[in-house]
Short mmCIF file of C-alpha atoms in Angstrom, two decimals:
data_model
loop_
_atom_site.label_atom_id
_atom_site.label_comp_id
_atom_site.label_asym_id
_atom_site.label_seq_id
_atom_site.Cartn_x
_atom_site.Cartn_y
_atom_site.Cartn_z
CA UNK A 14 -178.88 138.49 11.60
CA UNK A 15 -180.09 136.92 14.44
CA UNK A 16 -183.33 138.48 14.86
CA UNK A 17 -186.34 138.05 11.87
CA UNK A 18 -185.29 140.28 9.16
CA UNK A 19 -188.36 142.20 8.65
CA UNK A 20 -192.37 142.39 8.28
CA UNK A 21 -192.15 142.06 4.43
CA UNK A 22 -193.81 145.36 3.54
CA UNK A 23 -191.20 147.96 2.62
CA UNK A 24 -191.41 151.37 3.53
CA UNK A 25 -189.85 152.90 0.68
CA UNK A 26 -189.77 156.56 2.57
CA UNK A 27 -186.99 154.81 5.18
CA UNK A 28 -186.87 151.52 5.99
CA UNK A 29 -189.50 149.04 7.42
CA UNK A 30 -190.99 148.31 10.67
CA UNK A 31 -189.26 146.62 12.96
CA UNK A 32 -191.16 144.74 16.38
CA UNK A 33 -191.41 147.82 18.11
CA UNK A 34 -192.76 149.73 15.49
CA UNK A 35 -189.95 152.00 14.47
CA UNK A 36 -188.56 152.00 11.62
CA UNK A 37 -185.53 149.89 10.97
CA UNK A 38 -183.34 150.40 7.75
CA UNK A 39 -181.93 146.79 7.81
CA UNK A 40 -180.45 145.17 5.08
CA UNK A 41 -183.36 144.33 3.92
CA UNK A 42 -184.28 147.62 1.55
CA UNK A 43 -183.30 146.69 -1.94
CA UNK A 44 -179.86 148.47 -2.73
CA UNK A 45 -181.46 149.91 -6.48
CA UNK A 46 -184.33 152.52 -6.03
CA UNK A 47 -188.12 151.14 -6.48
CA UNK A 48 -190.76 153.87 -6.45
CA UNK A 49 -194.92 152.96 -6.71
CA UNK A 50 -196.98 153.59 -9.41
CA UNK A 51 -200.36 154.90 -9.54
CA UNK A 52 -201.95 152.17 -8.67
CA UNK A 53 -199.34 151.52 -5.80
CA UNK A 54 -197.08 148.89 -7.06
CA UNK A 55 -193.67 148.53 -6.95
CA UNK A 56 -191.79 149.59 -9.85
CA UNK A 57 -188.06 150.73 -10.55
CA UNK A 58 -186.77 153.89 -10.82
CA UNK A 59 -184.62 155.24 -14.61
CA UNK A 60 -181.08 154.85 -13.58
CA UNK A 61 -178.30 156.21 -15.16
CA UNK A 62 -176.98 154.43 -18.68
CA UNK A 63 -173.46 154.03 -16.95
CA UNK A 64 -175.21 151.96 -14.53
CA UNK A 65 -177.51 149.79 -16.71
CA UNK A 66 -174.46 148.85 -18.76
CA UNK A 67 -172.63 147.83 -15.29
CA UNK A 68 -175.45 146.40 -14.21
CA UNK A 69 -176.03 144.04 -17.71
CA UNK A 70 -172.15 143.38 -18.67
CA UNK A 71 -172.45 142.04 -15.03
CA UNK A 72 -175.49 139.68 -15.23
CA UNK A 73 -174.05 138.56 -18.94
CA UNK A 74 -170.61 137.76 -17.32
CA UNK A 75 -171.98 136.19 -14.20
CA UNK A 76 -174.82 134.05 -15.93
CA UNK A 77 -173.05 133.12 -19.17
CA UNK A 78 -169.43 132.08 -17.76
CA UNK A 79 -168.74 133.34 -13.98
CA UNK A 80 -171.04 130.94 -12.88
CA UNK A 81 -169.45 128.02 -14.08
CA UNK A 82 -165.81 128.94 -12.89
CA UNK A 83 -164.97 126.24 -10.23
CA UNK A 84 -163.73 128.50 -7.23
CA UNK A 85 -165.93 129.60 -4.74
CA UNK A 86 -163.68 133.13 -4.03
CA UNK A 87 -163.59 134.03 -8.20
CA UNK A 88 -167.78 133.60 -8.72
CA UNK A 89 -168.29 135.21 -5.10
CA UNK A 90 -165.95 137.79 -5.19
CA UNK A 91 -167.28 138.98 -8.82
CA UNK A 92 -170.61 139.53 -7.09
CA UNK A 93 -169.32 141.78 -4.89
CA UNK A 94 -167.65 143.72 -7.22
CA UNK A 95 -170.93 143.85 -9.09
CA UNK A 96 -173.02 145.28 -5.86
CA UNK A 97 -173.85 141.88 -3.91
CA UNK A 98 -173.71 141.60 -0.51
CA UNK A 99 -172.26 138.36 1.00
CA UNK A 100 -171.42 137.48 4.44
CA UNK A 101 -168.43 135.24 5.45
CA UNK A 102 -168.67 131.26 5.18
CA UNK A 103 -171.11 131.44 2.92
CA UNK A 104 -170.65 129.12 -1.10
CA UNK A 105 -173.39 129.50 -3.76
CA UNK A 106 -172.61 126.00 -6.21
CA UNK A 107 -172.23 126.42 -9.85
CA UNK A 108 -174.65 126.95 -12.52
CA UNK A 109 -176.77 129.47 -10.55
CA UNK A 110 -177.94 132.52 -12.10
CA UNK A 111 -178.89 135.57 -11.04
CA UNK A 112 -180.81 138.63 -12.55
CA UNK A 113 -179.79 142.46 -10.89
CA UNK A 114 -176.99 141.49 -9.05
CA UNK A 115 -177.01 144.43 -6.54
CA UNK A 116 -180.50 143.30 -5.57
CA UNK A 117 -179.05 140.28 -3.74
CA UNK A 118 -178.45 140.11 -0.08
CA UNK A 119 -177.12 137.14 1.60
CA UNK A 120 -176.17 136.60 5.08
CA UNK A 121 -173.20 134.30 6.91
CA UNK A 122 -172.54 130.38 6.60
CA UNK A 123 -174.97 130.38 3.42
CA UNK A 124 -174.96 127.23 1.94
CA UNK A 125 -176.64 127.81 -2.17
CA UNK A 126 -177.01 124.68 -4.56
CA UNK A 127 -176.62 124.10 -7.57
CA UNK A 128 -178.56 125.65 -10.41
CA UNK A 129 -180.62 128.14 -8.48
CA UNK A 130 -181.83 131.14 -10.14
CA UNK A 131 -182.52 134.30 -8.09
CA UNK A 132 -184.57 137.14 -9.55
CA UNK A 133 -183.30 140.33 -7.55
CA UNK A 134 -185.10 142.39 -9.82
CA UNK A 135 -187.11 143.57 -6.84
CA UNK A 136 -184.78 142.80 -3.71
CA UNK A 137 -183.41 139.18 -1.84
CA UNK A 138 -182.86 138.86 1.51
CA UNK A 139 -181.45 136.24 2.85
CA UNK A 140 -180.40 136.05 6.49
CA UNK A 141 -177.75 133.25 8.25
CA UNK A 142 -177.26 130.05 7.93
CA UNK A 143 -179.87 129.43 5.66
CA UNK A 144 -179.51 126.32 3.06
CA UNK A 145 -181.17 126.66 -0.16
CA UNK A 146 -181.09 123.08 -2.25
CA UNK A 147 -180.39 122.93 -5.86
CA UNK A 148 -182.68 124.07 -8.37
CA UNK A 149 -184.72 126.47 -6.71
CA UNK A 150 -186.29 129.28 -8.24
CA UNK A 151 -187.12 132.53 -6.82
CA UNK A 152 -189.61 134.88 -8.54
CA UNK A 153 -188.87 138.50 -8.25
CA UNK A 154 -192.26 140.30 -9.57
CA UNK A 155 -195.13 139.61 -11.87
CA UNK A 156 -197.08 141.54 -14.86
CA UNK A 157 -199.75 143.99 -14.31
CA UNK A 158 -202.28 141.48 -16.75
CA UNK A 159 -205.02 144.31 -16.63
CA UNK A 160 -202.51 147.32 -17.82
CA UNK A 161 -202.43 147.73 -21.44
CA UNK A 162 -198.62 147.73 -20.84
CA UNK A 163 -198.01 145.00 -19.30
CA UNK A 164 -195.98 146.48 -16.69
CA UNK A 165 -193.56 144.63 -14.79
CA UNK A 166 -194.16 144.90 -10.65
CA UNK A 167 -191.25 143.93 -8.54
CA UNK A 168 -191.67 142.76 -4.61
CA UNK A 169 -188.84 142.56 -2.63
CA UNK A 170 -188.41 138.78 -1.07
CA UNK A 171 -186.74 138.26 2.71
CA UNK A 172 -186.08 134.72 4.20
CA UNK A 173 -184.88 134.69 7.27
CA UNK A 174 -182.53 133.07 9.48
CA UNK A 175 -182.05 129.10 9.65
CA UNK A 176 -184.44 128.76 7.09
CA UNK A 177 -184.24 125.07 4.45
CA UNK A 178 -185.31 124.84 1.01
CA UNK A 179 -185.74 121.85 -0.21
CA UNK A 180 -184.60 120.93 -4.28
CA UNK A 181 -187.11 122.27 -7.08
CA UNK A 182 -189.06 124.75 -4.62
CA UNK A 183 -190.40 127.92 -6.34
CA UNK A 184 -190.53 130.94 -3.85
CA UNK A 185 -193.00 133.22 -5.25
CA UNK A 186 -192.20 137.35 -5.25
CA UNK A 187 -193.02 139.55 -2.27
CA UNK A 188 -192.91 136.84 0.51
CA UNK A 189 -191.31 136.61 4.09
CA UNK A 190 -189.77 133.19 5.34
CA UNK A 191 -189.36 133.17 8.81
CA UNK A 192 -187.17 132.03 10.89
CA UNK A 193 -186.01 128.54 10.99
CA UNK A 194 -189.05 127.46 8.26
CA UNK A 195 -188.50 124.45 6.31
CA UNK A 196 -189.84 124.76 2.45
CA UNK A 197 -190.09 120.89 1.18
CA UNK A 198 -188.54 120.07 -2.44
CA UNK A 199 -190.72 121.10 -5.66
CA UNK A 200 -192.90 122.97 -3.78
CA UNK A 201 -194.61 126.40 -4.64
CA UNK A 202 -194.50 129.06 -2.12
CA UNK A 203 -197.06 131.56 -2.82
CA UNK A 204 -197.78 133.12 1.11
CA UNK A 205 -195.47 133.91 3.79
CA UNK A 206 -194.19 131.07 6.14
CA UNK A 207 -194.23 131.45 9.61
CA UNK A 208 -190.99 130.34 11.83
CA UNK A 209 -190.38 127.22 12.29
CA UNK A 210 -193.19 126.43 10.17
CA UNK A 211 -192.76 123.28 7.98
CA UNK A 212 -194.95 123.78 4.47
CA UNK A 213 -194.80 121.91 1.33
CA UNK A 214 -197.42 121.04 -1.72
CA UNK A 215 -198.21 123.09 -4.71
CA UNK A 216 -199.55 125.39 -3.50
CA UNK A 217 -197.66 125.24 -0.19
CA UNK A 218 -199.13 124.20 3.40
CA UNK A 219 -198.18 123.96 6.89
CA UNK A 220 -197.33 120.43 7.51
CA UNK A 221 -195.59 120.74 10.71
CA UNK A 222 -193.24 122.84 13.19
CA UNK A 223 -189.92 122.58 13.77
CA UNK A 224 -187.91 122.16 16.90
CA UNK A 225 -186.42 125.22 17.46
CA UNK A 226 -183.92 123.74 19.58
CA UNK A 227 -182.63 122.26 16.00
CA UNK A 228 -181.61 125.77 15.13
CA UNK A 229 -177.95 125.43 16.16
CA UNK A 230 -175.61 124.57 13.33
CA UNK A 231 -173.63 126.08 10.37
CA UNK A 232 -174.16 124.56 7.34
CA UNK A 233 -170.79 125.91 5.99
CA UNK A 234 -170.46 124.06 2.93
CA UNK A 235 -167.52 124.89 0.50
CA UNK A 236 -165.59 121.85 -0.93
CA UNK A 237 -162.92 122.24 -3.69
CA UNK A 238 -164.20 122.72 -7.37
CA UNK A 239 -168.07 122.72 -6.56
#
C-alpha cells in the first residue's frame, strides 16, 4: 500500500476514484454491502441470518474473551477466520474491541495498542506501517437526528500509509488520513488530514508538517504475551 489509499468517497457502483480518475476497486470498499437511502446516506444492506449469527458469535467471542488471550497469532488469526483482513508483521495489543469484524482492513507492519475500539460498522482502512496508540477510538457512523427513526448512517474510514495516532484520539466516521499524518493524543478528528500533516486539539488542527524523509521505518511491534 504504498500509494494513498483512496479519495474517501466510495463509489458503491465499483470502486472509488483513484488519481487518474478511474476507478480503482482497492481494498478500500467495505467487504459487507452498504446501499444509500433516500436521502443518500450510507446504510447496510439485510444479510442473510446465517451470516448475522457468524457475524455476532464473532464480535461476542472476539470482544468478550479473544481479546484478552495473550498471543498475538490466536486473537489475529480468529479475525481472519471471522472476515478481517491483516497483512504480515502487523500485532493489535490486548483489550481492543472491535464491532463487524469483516469491516476491518489493515495493512503490513501494523503496530495497534492497547484498548482501541474500532467501529467497522461502515468500513476501516488502514494502510502500512501505520501505529495507532492505545485507547483510541474510531467512530464508524452517526444517527440521522431529524428521521423519526433514528437511523443509523455508516461512512467508511481510510488512513493511510505511515500514518501515527497518538493515545486517547477519537477519529470521527467517514474521514481520510493521509499519508504519513500525525494525529496528537486525546484529540478529536472530525475532517480529513492531509499527508504529512501534523493536527491535534479538540476539534483537531494543523499544527505542523512532517518530514517526509521520516517515513522510512517499520514499527513491527510484537513482544511475547502483549
Amino acid at each position: 500500500m504504498s500509494e494513498p489509499l483512496l479519495n474517501a468517497n466510495v463509489d458503491l457502483t465499483g470502486g472509488v476514484p483513484g488519481v487518474d480518475g478511474a476507478l480503482d476497486p482497492g481494498p478500500q470498499a467495505p467487504k459487507h454491502h452498504l446501499t444509500r437511502d433516500k436521502h443518500g446516506n450510507l446504510r447496510m444492506q439485510d444479510i442473510s441470518l446465517a451470516r448475522k449469527i457468524r457475524n455476532r458469535i464473532g464480535i461476542l467471542l472476539f470482544n468478550n474473551l479473544i481479546t484478552f488471550v495473550p498471543s498475538h497469532s490466536v486473537r489475529q488469526n480468529f479475525l481472519r477466520l471471522f472476515g478481517a483482513t491483516i497483512g504480515e508483521d502487523t500485532s493489535i495489543l490486548r483489550g481492543t474491541t472491535i464491532l463487524d469484524i469483516e469491516g476491518l482492513t489493515i495493512g503490513n507492519c501494523c503496530s495497534i495498542g492497547f484498548r482501541c475500539m474500532f467501529d467497522a460498522r461502515g468500513g476501516i482502512t488502514i494502510g502500512d506501517n501505520v501505529v495507532i496508540a492505545s485507547d483510541t477510538h474510531f467512530i464508524g457512523g452517526f444517527h440521522d437526528h431529524n428521521d423519526p427513526e433514528f437511523p443509523p448512517i455508516l461512512q467508511p474510514t481510510v488512513v493511510d500509509d505511515y500514518v501515527w495516532i497518538a493515545s486517547r484520539a477519537t477519529i470521527m466516521s467517514g474521514l481520510h488520513i493521509g499519508r504519513g499524518a500525525v494525529v496528537a493524543g486525546c484529540s478529536m478528528v472530525r475532517k480529513d488530514v492531509g499527508a504529512l500533516d501534523v493536527v491535534g486539539g479538540v476539534p483537531a488542527k494543523k499544527l505542523s508538517t512532517r518530514d517526509p524523509n521520516a517515513l522510512q521505518y517499520k514499527p513491527k511491534y510484537r513482544p511475547l504475551f502483549y
